[in-house]
Amino acid sequence: MAQARWSSVFTSSADEVWAVARQFNGLPDWHPAIRASEIAGGGNGLTPGAVRVLTGTDGSTYRERLVALDDADRSLTYEIVEAPLPVRGYRSTLHVQPVADIGGAFLSWHATFTPAQGTTAEEATTLLEAAYAAAAAGLRTIVP
């Protein structure tokens, strides 16, 4: 399996960053490439099994399932059900931890996946990490 990773430090507290990042249906509020999100089944968006349908700013559609949401650990795990990405078996965890010396937060995003046929692991990783970087920058506009 291939992996993609991204991390970022925030000056806001881990609780403040987590309050925004934990909203499974809230991605359009902070990811610049996502314009809409709708819970299409499986719960209210905060319970494992919930499925969100994301619409990209380019009109693309993504279906993702919430696998786990752990407020005590400040982690959210989801998997792609279907998406126009060159990956299969994609599962990702977003994790927010406190940074003790500055009172801020450390956000890490980690995914495992298999590159789709015709795509190298490096190509898929570069694409995913660019999306994570844009998401972290967008999140920073809400919680610096």
XYZ file of C-alpha atoms in Angstrom:
144
model
C 0.000 0.000 0.000
C 1.081 3.541 -0.693
C 0.847 6.396 1.797
C 0.328 10.136 1.736
C 1.023 12.433 4.696
C 0.669 16.093 5.552
C 1.087 18.028 8.764
C 0.690 21.602 9.864
C 1.072 23.663 13.051
C -1.630 26.105 14.181
C -1.402 28.848 16.782
C -5.006 28.159 17.811
C -5.508 25.519 20.498
C -6.042 21.880 19.645
C -9.615 22.174 20.941
C -10.317 25.130 18.633
C -8.878 23.371 15.576
C -10.665 20.133 16.444
C -14.023 21.907 16.856
C -13.873 22.803 13.149
C -12.037 19.763 11.743
C -14.321 17.201 13.436
C -17.372 18.345 11.450
C -17.543 15.582 8.824
C -20.066 17.607 6.838
C -18.173 20.897 7.279
C -15.425 20.550 4.674
C -16.861 23.271 2.372
C -16.323 25.760 5.208
C -12.564 25.417 4.949
C -11.397 23.334 1.977
C -10.993 25.652 -1.024
C -11.654 22.871 -3.573
C -14.974 21.762 -2.004
C -18.102 23.863 -2.550
C -20.813 21.618 -1.058
C -21.310 18.650 1.250
C -24.430 16.663 1.998
C -24.963 13.723 4.337
C -26.495 11.050 2.129
C -27.128 8.367 4.725
C -25.781 6.492 7.672
C -26.443 9.073 10.358
C -26.057 12.728 11.146
C -22.469 13.211 10.038
C -20.966 12.624 13.462
C -21.610 8.892 13.726
C -19.531 6.179 12.055
C -21.214 4.941 8.909
C -22.348 8.395 7.804
C -21.778 9.008 4.099
C -21.069 12.477 2.770
C -21.316 13.521 -0.840
C -18.869 16.293 -1.623
C -19.072 18.515 -4.680
C -15.842 20.059 -5.829
C -15.527 23.566 -7.173
C -14.920 21.910 -10.558
C -18.229 19.979 -10.289
C -16.613 16.640 -9.407
C -18.373 14.387 -6.879
C -16.857 12.400 -4.015
C -18.615 9.892 -1.733
C -16.862 9.287 1.574
C -17.811 7.240 4.640
C -17.006 8.192 8.221
C -15.229 5.228 9.813
C -14.453 6.676 13.257
C -14.750 9.933 15.170
C -12.896 10.077 18.484
C -13.269 13.360 20.362
C -10.994 12.263 23.222
C -8.158 11.522 20.771
C -9.232 14.317 18.363
C -9.123 11.989 15.373
C -11.417 11.379 12.425
C -11.038 8.442 10.034
C -12.859 8.173 6.734
C -12.689 6.168 3.524
C -13.479 6.958 -0.074
C -16.463 5.092 -1.454
C -16.106 6.624 -4.925
C -14.208 9.601 -6.267
C -12.489 10.825 -9.425
C -9.087 10.180 -7.865
C -6.479 7.705 -9.130
C -6.641 5.601 -5.945
C -8.412 2.520 -4.592
C -8.835 1.352 -1.017
C -8.270 4.866 0.318
C -8.525 5.299 4.090
C -7.412 8.444 5.864
C -7.103 9.780 9.401
C -6.989 13.426 10.394
C -5.564 13.922 13.896
C -5.242 17.092 15.982
C -2.829 17.178 18.934
C -1.810 19.979 21.300
C 1.578 21.658 20.924
C 2.593 22.292 24.519
C 5.273 24.947 24.136
C 3.153 27.375 22.086
C -0.335 26.336 23.212
C -1.193 25.617 19.597
C -2.166 22.549 17.618
C -0.473 20.007 15.377
C -2.673 18.631 12.612
C -1.599 15.472 10.830
C -3.337 13.842 7.880
C -2.339 10.326 6.881
C -3.784 8.078 4.191
C -3.151 4.604 2.880
C -4.278 3.595 -0.600
C -3.465 1.616 -3.702
C -2.709 3.646 -6.820
C -5.174 3.058 -9.641
C -3.943 1.298 -12.735
C -1.847 3.655 -14.850
C -0.902 5.839 -11.862
C 2.290 5.558 -9.859
C 2.328 5.772 -6.077
C 4.379 8.966 -6.383
C 1.804 10.599 -8.690
C -1.108 9.708 -6.419
C 0.784 10.791 -3.295
C 1.667 14.151 -4.850
C -1.982 14.737 -5.780
C -3.289 13.814 -2.312
C -0.664 15.806 -0.434
C -1.472 18.889 -2.532
C -5.135 18.505 -1.494
C -4.133 18.171 2.176
C -1.911 21.265 1.916
C -4.779 23.307 0.454
C -7.128 22.007 3.154
C -4.724 22.930 5.953
C -4.257 26.414 4.490
C -8.038 26.817 4.269
C -8.513 25.608 7.832
C -5.949 28.167 8.960
C -8.195 30.965 7.617
C -10.817 29.922 10.200
C -8.558 28.847 13.068
C -5.057 30.332 12.646
